[in-house]
Amino acid sequence: MRVHVSEHPLVAHKITLLRDQDTPSAQFRQLANELVTLLAFEATEHLPLTSVAVTTPVAETTGPKLAGPTPLVVPILRAGLGLLDGMTALLPTAEVGFLGLVRDETTLKPSTYAERLPQDLTGRHCFVVDPMLATGGTLVAAIQYLTERGATQITCMCLIGAPEGVKAVEEAAAGLDVEVYLGALDPRLNEQGYIYPGLGDAGDRLYGVCD
Ligand code: URA
């Protein structure tokens, strides 16, 4: 598995704004989307291209165009929804599948409460988006779901990750074509399983507290 931690100054700047507890939800949402667009720019660097004919106002020529099949963006509900617009801003032709995974705050294990994905993902490049890579349980479950349906290429996009989560995904993705793109890699998890220093609960920061 390949792990990329962005070194782009705009990413670093926006992550600091995102971490600030005084950043209001509206600005948090905007920053989260801007950040994932920047990460997606890096993560789509090697998308395959095909050559097509194009007629300009001046001449007939050929040019590169994204080759099929259509990529699939999979936001992990609920917090991953906060990154969807930023992904489709860059990949407007992508299809979108949904996976609802909730983390039990005591055991820190994920369970599935919603799923809407194509049955057959053979040959599809899947971009899983979830703001926080903490224990890695959610991404591990998502990777299992997608590979069971035939996906062979999975790119995970997270704004902030912890080494514990990276290790868990690395173990689960052994032998698979999985990449992880992070905006920042923080030092560790705290006793409650939150990324430290992190930004708190990404879902709550995006959408408010729902009990
Ligand atoms: N989920 C979050 O939203 N934040 C964390 O720090 C860890 C998991």
Short mmCIF file of C-alpha atoms and ligand atoms in Angstrom, two decimals:
data_model
loop_
_atom_site.label_atom_id
_atom_site.label_comp_id
_atom_site.label_asym_id
_atom_site.label_seq_id
_atom_site.Cartn_x
_atom_site.Cartn_y
_atom_site.Cartn_z
CA MET A 1 0.00 0.00 0.00
CA ARG A 2 1.22 3.49 -0.80
CA VAL A 3 0.62 6.36 1.64
CA HIS A 4 0.94 9.97 0.47
CA VAL A 5 0.93 12.84 2.93
CA SER A 6 0.44 16.12 1.12
CA GLU A 7 3.20 18.68 1.39
CA HIS A 8 1.26 21.36 -0.43
CA PRO A 9 1.30 24.69 1.46
CA LEU A 10 -2.38 25.34 0.69
CA VAL A 11 -3.31 21.99 2.22
CA ALA A 12 -1.24 22.73 5.35
CA HIS A 13 -2.80 26.19 5.69
CA LYS A 14 -6.38 24.97 5.29
CA ILE A 15 -5.86 22.09 7.73
CA THR A 16 -4.77 24.54 10.41
CA LEU A 17 -7.99 26.52 9.86
CA LEU A 18 -9.98 23.27 10.01
CA ARG A 19 -8.38 22.26 13.32
CA ASP A 20 -9.36 25.55 15.01
CA GLN A 21 -12.28 24.88 17.33
CA ASP A 22 -13.59 28.38 16.60
CA THR A 23 -14.00 27.70 12.87
CA PRO A 24 -17.77 27.68 12.31
CA SER A 25 -19.52 24.79 10.49
CA ALA A 26 -20.12 26.78 7.30
CA GLN A 27 -16.42 27.57 6.92
CA PHE A 28 -15.48 24.06 8.04
CA ARG A 29 -17.60 22.57 5.23
CA GLN A 30 -16.08 24.87 2.65
CA LEU A 31 -12.54 24.11 3.81
CA ALA A 32 -13.17 20.34 3.87
CA ASN A 33 -14.36 20.44 0.27
CA GLU A 34 -11.48 22.65 -0.86
CA LEU A 35 -9.02 20.31 0.84
CA VAL A 36 -10.35 17.16 -0.77
CA THR A 37 -10.26 18.84 -4.17
CA LEU A 38 -6.57 19.60 -3.62
CA LEU A 39 -5.90 16.03 -2.44
CA ALA A 40 -7.88 14.64 -5.38
CA PHE A 41 -5.69 16.62 -7.76
CA GLU A 42 -2.70 14.73 -6.39
CA ALA A 43 -4.55 11.39 -6.18
CA THR A 44 -5.76 11.44 -9.80
CA GLU A 45 -2.31 12.11 -11.23
CA HIS A 46 -2.08 8.66 -12.82
CA LEU A 47 -5.64 8.16 -14.10
CA PRO A 48 -5.46 6.38 -17.45
CA LEU A 49 -5.98 8.41 -20.61
CA THR A 50 -7.08 7.57 -24.11
CA SER A 51 -6.54 9.60 -27.25
CA VAL A 52 -9.58 11.08 -29.02
CA ALA A 53 -10.12 13.18 -32.13
CA VAL A 54 -11.04 16.82 -31.50
CA THR A 55 -11.82 19.66 -33.90
CA THR A 56 -10.68 23.04 -32.67
CA PRO A 57 -11.77 26.26 -34.38
CA VAL A 58 -8.40 26.08 -36.11
CA ALA A 59 -7.66 22.45 -36.96
CA GLU A 60 -8.39 18.79 -36.47
CA THR A 61 -6.17 17.19 -33.88
CA THR A 62 -6.14 14.53 -31.20
CA GLY A 63 -6.09 14.97 -27.46
CA PRO A 64 -6.05 12.90 -24.28
CA LYS A 65 -9.31 12.14 -22.47
CA LEU A 66 -9.99 10.08 -19.34
CA ALA A 67 -10.29 6.42 -20.28
CA GLY A 68 -13.14 4.30 -18.89
CA PRO A 69 -14.54 2.74 -16.84
CA THR A 70 -16.07 5.63 -14.88
CA PRO A 71 -14.48 6.08 -11.44
CA LEU A 72 -16.68 5.55 -8.40
CA VAL A 73 -16.58 7.96 -5.46
CA VAL A 74 -17.70 6.38 -2.17
CA PRO A 75 -18.30 8.80 0.70
CA ILE A 76 -18.52 7.04 4.06
CA LEU A 77 -21.69 8.35 5.73
CA ARG A 78 -22.02 10.61 7.53
CA ALA A 79 -18.80 12.62 7.64
CA GLY A 80 -17.64 11.53 4.16
CA LEU A 81 -20.60 13.39 2.67
CA GLY A 82 -18.78 16.56 3.64
CA LEU A 83 -16.12 15.71 1.05
CA LEU A 84 -18.39 14.67 -1.81
CA ASP A 85 -18.80 18.05 -3.51
CA GLY A 86 -15.06 18.62 -3.39
CA MET A 87 -14.46 15.26 -5.11
CA THR A 88 -17.08 15.69 -7.81
CA ALA A 89 -15.82 19.23 -8.47
CA LEU A 90 -12.70 17.58 -9.86
CA LEU A 91 -14.30 14.36 -11.17
CA PRO A 92 -17.72 15.51 -12.41
CA THR A 93 -18.27 12.34 -14.45
CA ALA A 94 -17.67 10.00 -11.50
CA GLU A 95 -20.51 7.87 -10.21
CA VAL A 96 -21.25 7.96 -6.49
CA GLY A 97 -21.92 4.97 -4.22
CA PHE A 98 -22.79 5.26 -0.53
CA LEU A 99 -21.63 3.30 2.47
CA GLY A 100 -22.93 4.08 5.95
CA LEU A 101 -20.59 2.90 8.68
CA VAL A 102 -20.86 4.01 12.27
CA ARG A 103 -18.15 3.66 14.89
CA ASP A 104 -19.17 2.30 18.29
CA GLU A 105 -17.53 4.86 20.57
CA THR A 106 -16.82 2.19 23.23
CA THR A 107 -15.39 -0.64 21.14
CA LEU A 108 -14.29 1.70 18.29
CA LYS A 109 -15.53 -1.03 15.84
CA PRO A 110 -17.56 -0.02 12.77
CA SER A 111 -20.96 -1.45 11.83
CA THR A 112 -22.82 -0.96 8.55
CA TYR A 113 -26.18 0.83 8.59
CA ALA A 114 -26.56 1.75 4.90
CA GLU A 115 -25.17 0.61 1.58
CA ARG A 116 -25.87 1.69 -1.98
CA LEU A 117 -23.11 0.51 -4.28
CA PRO A 118 -23.03 -1.06 -7.74
CA GLN A 119 -23.08 -4.88 -7.45
CA ASP A 120 -20.20 -5.32 -9.87
CA LEU A 121 -17.13 -3.15 -9.37
CA THR A 122 -14.84 -5.15 -11.63
CA GLY A 123 -12.23 -2.85 -13.14
CA ARG A 124 -13.59 0.27 -11.40
CA HIS A 125 -11.26 2.70 -9.66
CA CYS A 126 -12.94 3.51 -6.32
CA PHE A 127 -12.19 6.69 -4.37
CA VAL A 128 -13.27 6.25 -0.75
CA VAL A 129 -13.65 9.56 1.08
CA ASP A 130 -13.77 9.91 4.86
CA PRO A 131 -12.31 12.92 6.69
CA MET A 132 -10.54 11.06 9.52
CA LEU A 133 -8.37 7.92 9.41
CA ALA A 134 -8.31 7.14 13.14
CA THR A 135 -8.28 3.42 14.11
CA GLY A 136 -8.72 2.47 10.45
CA GLY A 137 -11.72 0.21 11.24
CA THR A 138 -14.05 2.09 8.89
CA LEU A 139 -11.66 2.13 5.94
CA VAL A 140 -10.79 -1.54 6.47
CA ALA A 141 -14.52 -2.41 6.34
CA ALA A 142 -15.00 -0.23 3.24
CA ILE A 143 -12.06 -1.85 1.45
CA GLN A 144 -13.50 -5.30 2.25
CA TYR A 145 -16.92 -4.29 0.85
CA LEU A 146 -15.44 -2.95 -2.35
CA THR A 147 -13.03 -5.80 -3.00
CA GLU A 148 -15.83 -8.36 -2.40
CA ARG A 149 -17.62 -6.67 -5.32
CA GLY A 150 -14.61 -6.90 -7.60
CA ALA A 151 -12.86 -3.55 -7.12
CA THR A 152 -9.14 -3.95 -7.66
CA GLN A 153 -7.99 -0.33 -7.35
CA ILE A 154 -8.96 1.68 -4.29
CA THR A 155 -7.79 5.17 -3.34
CA CYS A 156 -8.67 6.36 0.17
CA MET A 157 -8.82 10.11 0.74
CA CYS A 158 -8.70 11.45 4.30
CA LEU A 159 -7.98 14.92 5.60
CA ILE A 160 -6.12 13.78 8.73
CA GLY A 161 -4.75 10.35 9.62
CA ALA A 162 -3.11 8.68 12.64
CA PRO A 163 -0.31 6.09 12.44
CA GLU A 164 -2.57 3.48 14.12
CA GLY A 165 -5.10 3.78 11.28
CA VAL A 166 -2.48 3.75 8.55
CA LYS A 167 -1.05 0.53 10.03
CA ALA A 168 -4.48 -1.14 10.22
CA VAL A 169 -5.28 -0.26 6.60
CA GLU A 170 -1.80 -1.35 5.52
CA GLU A 171 -2.36 -4.79 7.09
CA ALA A 172 -5.85 -5.18 5.60
CA ALA A 173 -4.70 -4.03 2.17
CA ALA A 174 -1.69 -6.33 1.91
CA GLY A 175 -1.42 -7.52 -1.68
CA LEU A 176 -4.15 -5.13 -2.90
CA ASP A 177 -3.79 -2.03 -5.07
CA VAL A 178 -4.70 0.48 -2.35
CA GLU A 179 -3.42 4.02 -1.94
CA VAL A 180 -4.06 6.42 0.92
CA TYR A 181 -3.91 10.19 0.45
CA LEU A 182 -3.74 12.29 3.61
CA GLY A 183 -3.74 16.03 4.14
CA ALA A 184 -1.79 15.54 7.40
CA LEU A 185 -0.52 12.67 9.52
CA ASP A 186 -0.90 13.39 13.23
CA PRO A 187 1.23 11.70 15.94
CA ARG A 188 -1.33 9.37 17.56
CA LEU A 189 -4.84 8.64 18.87
CA ASN A 190 -5.90 9.76 22.33
CA GLU A 191 -7.54 7.53 24.96
CA GLN A 192 -10.99 8.08 23.40
CA GLY A 193 -9.80 7.03 19.95
CA TYR A 194 -9.73 10.58 18.61
CA ILE A 195 -6.87 11.77 16.46
CA TYR A 196 -4.49 13.91 18.53
CA PRO A 197 -4.37 16.87 18.06
CA GLY A 198 -6.80 16.28 15.16
CA LEU A 199 -9.88 18.43 14.81
CA GLY A 200 -12.42 16.67 17.04
CA ASP A 201 -15.43 14.83 15.62
CA ALA A 202 -15.49 15.64 11.91
CA GLY A 203 -19.20 14.73 11.55
CA ASP A 204 -20.16 17.04 14.39
CA ARG A 205 -17.94 19.84 13.07
CA LEU A 206 -19.58 19.49 9.63
CA TYR A 207 -23.19 18.91 10.59
CA GLY A 208 -23.61 19.59 14.31
CA VAL A 209 -24.06 17.12 17.16
CA CYS A 210 -26.68 14.38 16.58
CA ASP A 211 -27.24 11.92 19.44
N1 URA B 1 -13.51 10.43 13.92
C1 URA B 1 -13.48 11.78 14.01
O1 URA B 1 -14.39 12.45 13.54
N2 URA B 1 -12.44 12.36 14.64
C2 URA B 1 -11.43 11.67 15.15
O2 URA B 1 -10.50 12.26 15.70
C3 URA B 1 -11.48 10.26 15.06
C4 URA B 1 -12.52 9.66 14.43
#
